[in-house]
Amino acid sequence: MGLGQIKGHAPIRRLLARAVARDALPPCLVLTGPDGVGKRRVALALAEMLNCEALTAPEAGGPVAFPDACGVCGACRRIARGVHVDVIIIEPGETGSIRIDAVRAAVDQAAFRPFEGRRRVVIFDDADRLVPEAQNALLKTLEEPPSASVFLLVTSRPHLLLATVRSRCPELRFGGVPTDEIADILVTRHHVDPTAALAAAASADGSVARALETGSGDFIQARESAAVVLRTLAAEPNPKRRLEAGKELAGARRTSRSSAAAARETLIRRLRALGTLLRDLQVVAAGGDRACLANADLAAELTELLPSYDTDRALRGFASVERAVNALTRNASPKVVADWLALQI
Ligand SMILES: [Zn+2]
């Protein structure tokens, strides 16, 4: 896939394409930004652009105004499959870290001309997992980079890299991918139903990976549970009954196979769905454009809830859901969190 086909990050793609076209690409770059926004994909597209056997003419009006990778030649396909001899991808091993021997092997190889491509590209994915000795080994190479090699450090946690490494490598900061582009990716590349795609994209915080987690049938189920809870809590002042609704929210029916971790994930999925419903309620309550609703298919149902959820209540509810999700990701008990939330919304 060429840089031109990637969604989002247009300024970064333009910058990289221009640098390649002018033969001014730095020998080392840090690609940083939130998880799941496509940093590794951009690194691979760059590797394709550097080694494609049949560069295509720039697309008129496209974001990449320079010859781009074709995405279909032998080199492009081998790079996409991770088997191109000159494009080395180094990831954390079973220990969770990238050890010095992996770096040494790549660095030794990088000293020679590429075998078949034009440029050797070494991609460190989760580069923050490079152990310090490995970073130091890399540093020596970065000080005198071999002319035909490019090192790409992909990480969402650049602060964990040694300052000496960071000072050698310009940083490209990725932001989140816009909601409509995430929805488009889900529909066109992953065949998710358009309604579910939009709902999942809206709750994904700019992360394609997170949207994919939620863009499945699981998400639709989670949204149904969330909608039931919202209806129950709408006009229910009785704390005891509110807690029952909370129990229902947390109540992933445990089969013998389902673990505590699965229950936690189910609850997080339901809460994310609940968050999108509360955000939509704010839009509807404020008389906003219904085309902006993440759950546009539930517009009628949301309107029915309006008398119970004014902007303030929806806003407070949304903030509570965010807190609840944060607590769950930090290992709080799903039951405690669900109880607390049922009393807040
Ligand atoms: Zn190609």
Tab-separated table of C-alpha atoms and ligand atoms in Angstrom:
chain	number	residue	atom	x	y	z
A	1	MET	CA	0.000	0.000	0.000
A	2	GLY	CA	1.479	3.321	-1.042
A	3	LEU	CA	1.638	6.388	1.160
A	4	GLY	CA	-1.153	7.835	-1.012
A	5	GLN	CA	-3.603	5.099	0.013
A	6	ILE	CA	-3.208	5.495	3.750
A	7	LYS	CA	-5.972	7.300	5.623
A	8	GLY	CA	-5.171	10.269	7.820
A	9	HIS	CA	-1.768	11.808	8.604
A	10	ALA	CA	-1.647	13.733	5.310
A	11	PRO	CA	1.029	16.235	6.439
A	12	ILE	CA	3.356	13.433	7.573
A	13	ARG	CA	2.815	11.477	4.371
A	14	ARG	CA	3.500	14.567	2.275
A	15	LEU	CA	6.644	15.311	4.224
A	16	LEU	CA	7.984	11.780	3.816
A	17	ALA	CA	7.147	11.588	0.105
A	18	ARG	CA	8.835	14.915	-0.530
A	19	ALA	CA	11.932	13.838	1.418
A	20	VAL	CA	12.182	10.606	-0.587
A	21	ALA	CA	11.685	12.396	-3.916
A	22	ARG	CA	14.447	14.866	-3.046
A	23	ASP	CA	16.681	12.180	-1.625
A	24	ALA	CA	16.644	14.041	1.680
A	25	LEU	CA	15.232	11.404	4.009
A	26	PRO	CA	17.050	11.441	7.376
A	27	PRO	CA	18.838	8.155	8.122
A	28	CYS	CA	16.774	7.697	11.269
A	29	LEU	CA	13.275	8.741	12.292
A	30	VAL	CA	11.100	8.230	15.348
A	31	LEU	CA	7.445	7.693	14.464
A	32	THR	CA	5.487	8.538	17.576
A	33	GLY	CA	1.839	9.036	18.545
A	34	PRO	CA	-1.033	7.094	20.103
A	35	ASP	CA	-1.367	3.321	19.679
A	36	GLY	CA	-3.343	2.032	16.737
A	37	VAL	CA	-3.294	5.118	14.521
A	38	GLY	CA	-1.182	3.614	11.731
A	39	LYS	CA	2.438	4.479	12.512
A	40	ARG	CA	3.731	1.050	11.508
A	41	ARG	CA	1.632	1.124	8.364
A	42	VAL	CA	3.225	4.436	7.370
A	43	ALA	CA	6.683	2.976	8.082
A	44	LEU	CA	5.926	0.034	5.770
A	45	ALA	CA	4.505	2.312	3.076
A	46	LEU	CA	7.693	4.347	3.258
A	47	ALA	CA	9.743	1.154	2.882
A	48	GLU	CA	7.634	0.297	-0.184
A	49	MET	CA	8.184	3.738	-1.656
A	50	LEU	CA	11.931	3.321	-1.196
A	51	ASN	CA	12.010	-0.089	-2.869
A	52	CYS	CA	9.046	-0.311	-5.262
A	53	GLU	CA	9.955	-1.693	-8.687
A	54	ALA	CA	7.228	0.248	-10.497
A	55	LEU	CA	6.640	3.621	-8.816
A	56	THR	CA	3.338	5.135	-9.923
A	57	ALA	CA	2.776	8.702	-11.051
A	58	PRO	CA	1.329	10.972	-8.352
A	59	GLU	CA	-2.437	11.069	-8.133
A	60	ALA	CA	-3.764	14.482	-9.204
A	61	GLY	CA	-4.904	16.361	-6.104
A	62	GLY	CA	-3.843	13.477	-3.856
A	63	PRO	CA	-1.900	14.058	-0.633
A	64	VAL	CA	1.280	12.549	-2.034
A	65	ALA	CA	2.431	14.722	-4.927
A	66	PHE	CA	5.362	12.468	-5.752
A	67	PRO	CA	5.860	9.044	-7.327
A	68	ASP	CA	4.361	6.497	-4.922
A	69	ALA	CA	4.722	2.769	-4.308
A	70	CYS	CA	2.541	0.697	-6.620
A	71	GLY	CA	1.537	-1.756	-3.885
A	72	VAL	CA	1.439	-4.705	-6.321
A	73	CYS	CA	4.970	-5.339	-7.614
A	74	GLY	CA	7.027	-8.148	-6.116
A	75	ALA	CA	8.949	-5.799	-3.814
A	76	CYS	CA	5.805	-4.069	-2.493
A	77	ARG	CA	4.096	-7.372	-1.832
A	78	ARG	CA	7.083	-8.887	-0.069
A	79	ILE	CA	7.376	-5.790	2.120
A	80	ALA	CA	3.684	-5.920	3.002
A	81	ARG	CA	4.066	-9.600	3.944
A	82	GLY	CA	7.154	-8.843	6.013
A	83	VAL	CA	9.439	-11.081	3.930
A	84	HIS	CA	11.476	-8.583	1.886
A	85	VAL	CA	15.145	-9.268	2.395
A	86	ASP	CA	16.033	-5.576	2.741
A	87	VAL	CA	13.160	-4.499	4.960
A	88	ILE	CA	13.798	-5.759	8.448
A	89	ILE	CA	11.083	-5.532	11.086
A	90	ILE	CA	12.246	-5.979	14.650
A	91	GLU	CA	9.650	-6.432	17.385
A	92	PRO	CA	9.753	-7.395	21.055
A	93	GLY	CA	10.238	-11.113	21.564
A	94	GLU	CA	8.584	-13.344	24.131
A	95	THR	CA	10.375	-11.530	26.920
A	96	GLY	CA	8.564	-8.336	25.926
A	97	SER	CA	11.794	-6.553	25.105
A	98	ILE	CA	14.051	-6.128	22.075
A	99	ARG	CA	17.410	-7.584	22.969
A	100	ILE	CA	20.845	-6.508	21.917
A	101	ASP	CA	21.494	-9.484	19.593
A	102	ALA	CA	18.524	-8.548	17.396
A	103	VAL	CA	19.892	-5.034	17.064
A	104	ARG	CA	23.447	-6.237	16.396
A	105	ALA	CA	22.282	-8.500	13.576
A	106	ALA	CA	20.330	-5.666	11.938
A	107	VAL	CA	23.146	-3.183	12.390
A	108	ASP	CA	25.703	-5.595	10.890
A	109	GLN	CA	23.469	-6.166	7.903
A	110	ALA	CA	22.831	-2.447	7.470
A	111	ALA	CA	26.546	-1.847	6.912
A	112	PHE	CA	26.304	-3.555	3.508
A	113	ARG	CA	24.514	-2.509	0.339
A	114	PRO	CA	20.919	-3.748	0.056
A	115	PHE	CA	20.618	-7.197	-1.518
A	116	GLU	CA	17.904	-6.463	-4.032
A	117	GLY	CA	16.216	-3.162	-3.170
A	118	ARG	CA	17.437	0.425	-3.337
A	119	ARG	CA	17.356	1.152	0.388
A	120	ARG	CA	17.524	-1.086	3.407
A	121	VAL	CA	14.859	-0.171	5.936
A	122	VAL	CA	15.077	-1.337	9.528
A	123	ILE	CA	11.821	-0.861	11.418
A	124	PHE	CA	11.819	-1.187	15.195
A	125	ASP	CA	8.196	-1.640	16.221
A	126	ASP	CA	7.541	-0.802	19.883
A	127	ALA	CA	11.013	0.720	19.856
A	128	ASP	CA	10.575	1.710	23.510
A	129	ARG	CA	11.098	-1.972	24.295
A	130	LEU	CA	14.706	-1.806	23.124
A	131	VAL	CA	16.776	-2.625	26.195
A	132	PRO	CA	19.297	0.167	27.006
A	133	GLU	CA	22.285	-1.892	25.769
A	134	ALA	CA	20.443	-2.437	22.493
A	135	GLN	CA	19.780	1.285	22.182
A	136	ASN	CA	23.448	1.970	22.806
A	137	ALA	CA	24.416	-0.528	20.104
A	138	LEU	CA	22.035	1.238	17.745
A	139	LEU	CA	23.391	4.623	18.727
A	140	LYS	CA	26.844	3.842	17.317
A	141	THR	CA	25.257	3.158	13.941
A	142	LEU	CA	23.110	6.276	14.110
A	143	GLU	CA	26.219	8.359	14.654
A	144	GLU	CA	27.614	7.225	11.312
A	145	PRO	CA	24.631	5.845	9.429
A	146	PRO	CA	25.325	3.616	6.425
A	147	SER	CA	24.293	5.539	3.317
A	148	ALA	CA	21.827	2.994	1.945
A	149	SER	CA	19.975	2.275	5.217
A	150	VAL	CA	17.103	3.953	7.019
A	151	PHE	CA	16.143	3.247	10.626
A	152	LEU	CA	12.536	3.809	11.680
A	153	LEU	CA	11.682	3.678	15.396
A	154	VAL	CA	7.951	3.241	15.911
A	155	THR	CA	6.701	3.944	19.424
A	156	SER	CA	3.823	5.395	21.389
A	157	ARG	CA	6.166	5.990	24.329
A	158	PRO	CA	9.154	7.944	22.954
A	159	HIS	CA	10.052	9.171	26.456
A	160	LEU	CA	11.326	5.651	27.191
A	161	LEU	CA	14.010	5.963	24.523
A	162	LEU	CA	17.445	7.102	25.632
A	163	ALA	CA	17.910	10.858	25.273
A	164	THR	CA	21.004	10.172	23.176
A	165	VAL	CA	18.943	8.139	20.693
A	166	ARG	CA	16.161	10.711	20.544
A	167	SER	CA	18.614	13.524	19.915
A	168	ARG	CA	19.845	11.732	16.785
A	169	CYS	CA	16.437	11.049	15.302
A	170	PRO	CA	13.899	13.618	14.108
A	171	GLU	CA	10.437	12.820	15.500
A	172	LEU	CA	7.288	12.576	13.424
A	173	ARG	CA	4.268	12.970	15.683
A	174	PHE	CA	1.103	11.208	14.606
A	175	GLY	CA	-2.266	12.425	15.819
A	176	GLY	CA	-5.520	10.473	15.897
A	177	VAL	CA	-7.294	9.485	12.683
A	178	PRO	CA	-10.522	11.478	12.067
A	179	THR	CA	-13.735	9.609	12.866
A	180	ASP	CA	-15.075	9.576	9.294
A	181	GLU	CA	-11.797	8.174	7.987
A	182	ILE	CA	-11.794	5.418	10.619
A	183	ALA	CA	-15.367	4.529	9.681
A	184	ASP	CA	-14.311	4.448	6.034
A	185	ILE	CA	-11.409	2.092	6.825
A	186	LEU	CA	-13.746	-0.233	8.751
A	187	VAL	CA	-16.240	-0.377	5.899
A	188	THR	CA	-13.894	-0.603	2.913
A	189	ARG	CA	-11.102	-2.744	4.360
A	190	HIS	CA	-12.805	-4.769	7.052
A	191	HIS	CA	-16.345	-5.055	5.683
A	192	VAL	CA	-17.953	-3.787	8.852
A	193	ASP	CA	-21.566	-2.704	8.454
A	194	PRO	CA	-21.621	1.130	7.923
A	195	THR	CA	-23.802	1.849	10.982
A	196	ALA	CA	-21.656	-0.247	13.279
A	197	ALA	CA	-18.532	1.270	11.710
A	198	LEU	CA	-19.627	4.806	12.475
A	199	ALA	CA	-20.548	3.908	16.062
A	200	ALA	CA	-17.253	2.108	16.613
A	201	ALA	CA	-15.243	4.935	15.026
A	202	ALA	CA	-16.929	7.529	17.227
A	203	SER	CA	-15.855	5.775	20.400
A	204	ALA	CA	-12.349	4.913	19.230
A	205	ASP	CA	-10.513	8.119	20.147
A	206	GLY	CA	-8.735	8.326	16.802
A	207	SER	CA	-7.390	4.776	16.994
A	208	VAL	CA	-8.162	2.434	14.106
A	209	ALA	CA	-7.087	-0.536	16.221
A	210	ARG	CA	-9.572	0.318	18.958
A	211	ALA	CA	-12.335	0.869	16.420
A	212	LEU	CA	-11.641	-2.571	14.995
A	213	GLU	CA	-11.986	-4.104	18.445
A	214	THR	CA	-15.373	-2.496	18.859
A	215	GLY	CA	-16.561	-2.563	15.239
A	216	SER	CA	-17.739	-6.124	15.436
A	217	GLY	CA	-21.018	-7.740	16.375
A	218	ASP	CA	-19.760	-7.581	19.956
A	219	PHE	CA	-20.067	-3.840	19.839
A	220	ILE	CA	-23.655	-3.915	18.659
A	221	GLN	CA	-24.491	-6.264	21.533
A	222	ALA	CA	-22.659	-4.009	23.968
A	223	ARG	CA	-24.602	-1.031	22.670
A	224	GLU	CA	-27.886	-2.839	23.204
A	225	SER	CA	-26.983	-3.578	26.832
A	226	ALA	CA	-25.896	0.042	27.293
A	227	ALA	CA	-29.154	1.361	25.830
A	228	VAL	CA	-31.184	-0.835	28.183
A	229	VAL	CA	-29.281	0.511	31.188
A	230	LEU	CA	-29.739	4.065	30.012
A	231	ARG	CA	-33.493	3.542	29.718
A	232	THR	CA	-33.686	1.884	33.132
A	233	LEU	CA	-31.745	4.661	34.826
A	234	ALA	CA	-33.648	7.427	33.011
A	235	ALA	CA	-36.317	7.864	35.685
A	236	GLU	CA	-35.200	5.574	38.468
A	237	PRO	CA	-34.385	7.399	41.702
A	238	ASN	CA	-34.409	4.246	43.841
A	239	PRO	CA	-30.722	3.416	44.599
A	240	LYS	CA	-31.486	-0.259	45.085
A	241	ARG	CA	-32.980	-0.591	41.621
A	242	ARG	CA	-30.180	1.510	40.177
A	243	LEU	CA	-27.673	-0.941	41.613
A	244	GLU	CA	-29.588	-3.759	39.987
A	245	ALA	CA	-29.141	-2.007	36.651
A	246	GLY	CA	-25.433	-1.739	37.435
A	247	LYS	CA	-25.326	-5.451	38.123
A	248	GLU	CA	-26.900	-6.083	34.755
A	249	LEU	CA	-24.293	-3.863	33.117
A	250	ALA	CA	-21.422	-5.793	34.708
A	251	GLY	CA	-23.198	-9.100	34.372
A	252	ALA	CA	-21.351	-10.770	31.548
A	253	ARG	CA	-23.091	-14.091	32.000
A	254	ARG	CA	-20.152	-16.147	33.097
A	255	THR	CA	-19.804	-19.410	31.336
A	256	SER	CA	-17.227	-21.747	32.766
A	257	ARG	CA	-14.787	-20.680	30.064
A	258	SER	CA	-15.113	-16.944	30.462
A	259	SER	CA	-12.489	-15.443	32.684
A	260	ALA	CA	-12.398	-12.383	34.872
A	261	ALA	CA	-10.442	-10.662	32.094
A	262	ALA	CA	-13.241	-11.374	29.612
A	263	ALA	CA	-15.818	-9.940	32.034
A	264	ARG	CA	-13.729	-6.820	32.364
A	265	GLU	CA	-13.456	-6.462	28.591
A	266	THR	CA	-17.177	-6.932	28.133
A	267	LEU	CA	-17.871	-4.208	30.668
A	268	ILE	CA	-15.358	-1.850	29.046
A	269	ARG	CA	-17.032	-2.467	25.680
A	270	ARG	CA	-20.439	-1.712	27.179
A	271	LEU	CA	-19.157	1.433	28.839
A	272	ARG	CA	-17.589	2.689	25.613
A	273	ALA	CA	-20.958	2.140	23.927
A	274	LEU	CA	-22.689	3.893	26.816
A	275	GLY	CA	-20.272	6.788	26.337
A	276	THR	CA	-21.238	7.184	22.671
A	277	LEU	CA	-24.945	7.172	23.604
A	278	LEU	CA	-24.424	9.855	26.248
A	279	ARG	CA	-22.362	11.932	23.841
A	280	ASP	CA	-25.144	11.630	21.257
A	281	LEU	CA	-27.712	12.679	23.884
A	282	GLN	CA	-25.719	15.881	24.385
A	283	VAL	CA	-25.858	16.529	20.636
A	284	VAL	CA	-29.604	15.889	20.470
A	285	ALA	CA	-30.291	17.933	23.635
A	286	ALA	CA	-28.322	20.870	22.252
A	287	GLY	CA	-30.269	20.691	18.990
A	288	GLY	CA	-27.090	19.728	17.120
A	289	ASP	CA	-26.837	18.227	13.664
A	290	ARG	CA	-28.129	14.666	13.753
A	291	ALA	CA	-25.763	13.722	10.966
A	292	CYS	CA	-23.030	13.975	13.615
A	293	LEU	CA	-24.545	11.262	15.801
A	294	ALA	CA	-22.420	8.169	16.298
A	295	ASN	CA	-25.615	6.165	16.770
A	296	ALA	CA	-27.638	7.814	14.034
A	297	ASP	CA	-29.773	4.689	13.699
A	298	LEU	CA	-30.965	5.168	17.293
A	299	ALA	CA	-31.952	8.833	16.842
A	300	ALA	CA	-35.635	8.164	17.622
A	301	GLU	CA	-34.776	6.268	20.793
A	302	LEU	CA	-32.400	9.000	21.913
A	303	THR	CA	-35.105	11.610	21.403
A	304	GLU	CA	-37.413	9.607	23.685
A	305	LEU	CA	-34.779	9.748	26.414
A	306	LEU	CA	-34.389	13.513	26.130
A	307	PRO	CA	-36.882	14.460	28.869
A	308	SER	CA	-34.764	12.478	31.350
A	309	TYR	CA	-31.306	13.397	30.093
A	310	ASP	CA	-30.725	17.104	29.621
A	311	THR	CA	-27.325	18.384	28.474
A	312	ASP	CA	-26.008	18.578	32.044
A	313	ARG	CA	-26.964	15.076	33.010
A	314	ALA	CA	-25.656	13.641	29.742
A	315	LEU	CA	-22.385	15.524	30.198
A	316	ARG	CA	-21.944	14.359	33.798
A	317	GLY	CA	-22.844	10.834	32.777
A	318	PHE	CA	-20.289	10.891	29.995
A	319	ALA	CA	-17.568	12.100	32.375
A	320	SER	CA	-18.471	9.321	34.842
A	321	VAL	CA	-18.243	6.719	32.093
A	322	GLU	CA	-14.761	7.971	31.181
A	323	ARG	CA	-13.693	7.678	34.826
A	324	ALA	CA	-15.156	4.204	35.036
A	325	VAL	CA	-13.290	3.019	31.924
A	326	ASN	CA	-10.060	4.485	33.304
A	327	ALA	CA	-10.569	2.680	36.593
A	328	LEU	CA	-11.219	-0.604	34.792
A	329	THR	CA	-8.100	-0.313	32.684
A	330	ARG	CA	-6.218	0.151	35.970
A	331	ASN	CA	-7.645	-3.107	37.244
A	332	ALA	CA	-10.506	-1.858	39.426
A	333	SER	CA	-13.181	-4.476	40.133
A	334	PRO	CA	-15.849	-4.524	37.390
A	335	LYS	CA	-18.574	-5.013	40.008
A	336	VAL	CA	-17.478	-2.033	42.102
A	337	VAL	CA	-17.124	0.170	39.030
A	338	ALA	CA	-20.534	-0.807	37.645
A	339	ASP	CA	-22.199	-0.147	41.031
A	340	TRP	CA	-20.558	3.244	41.306
A	341	LEU	CA	-21.534	4.177	37.767
A	342	ALA	CA	-25.166	3.143	38.224
A	343	LEU	CA	-25.428	5.715	41.013
A	344	GLN	CA	-23.757	8.469	38.973
A	345	ILE	CA	-25.656	8.475	35.707
B	1	ZN	ZN	5.670	-1.619	-6.060
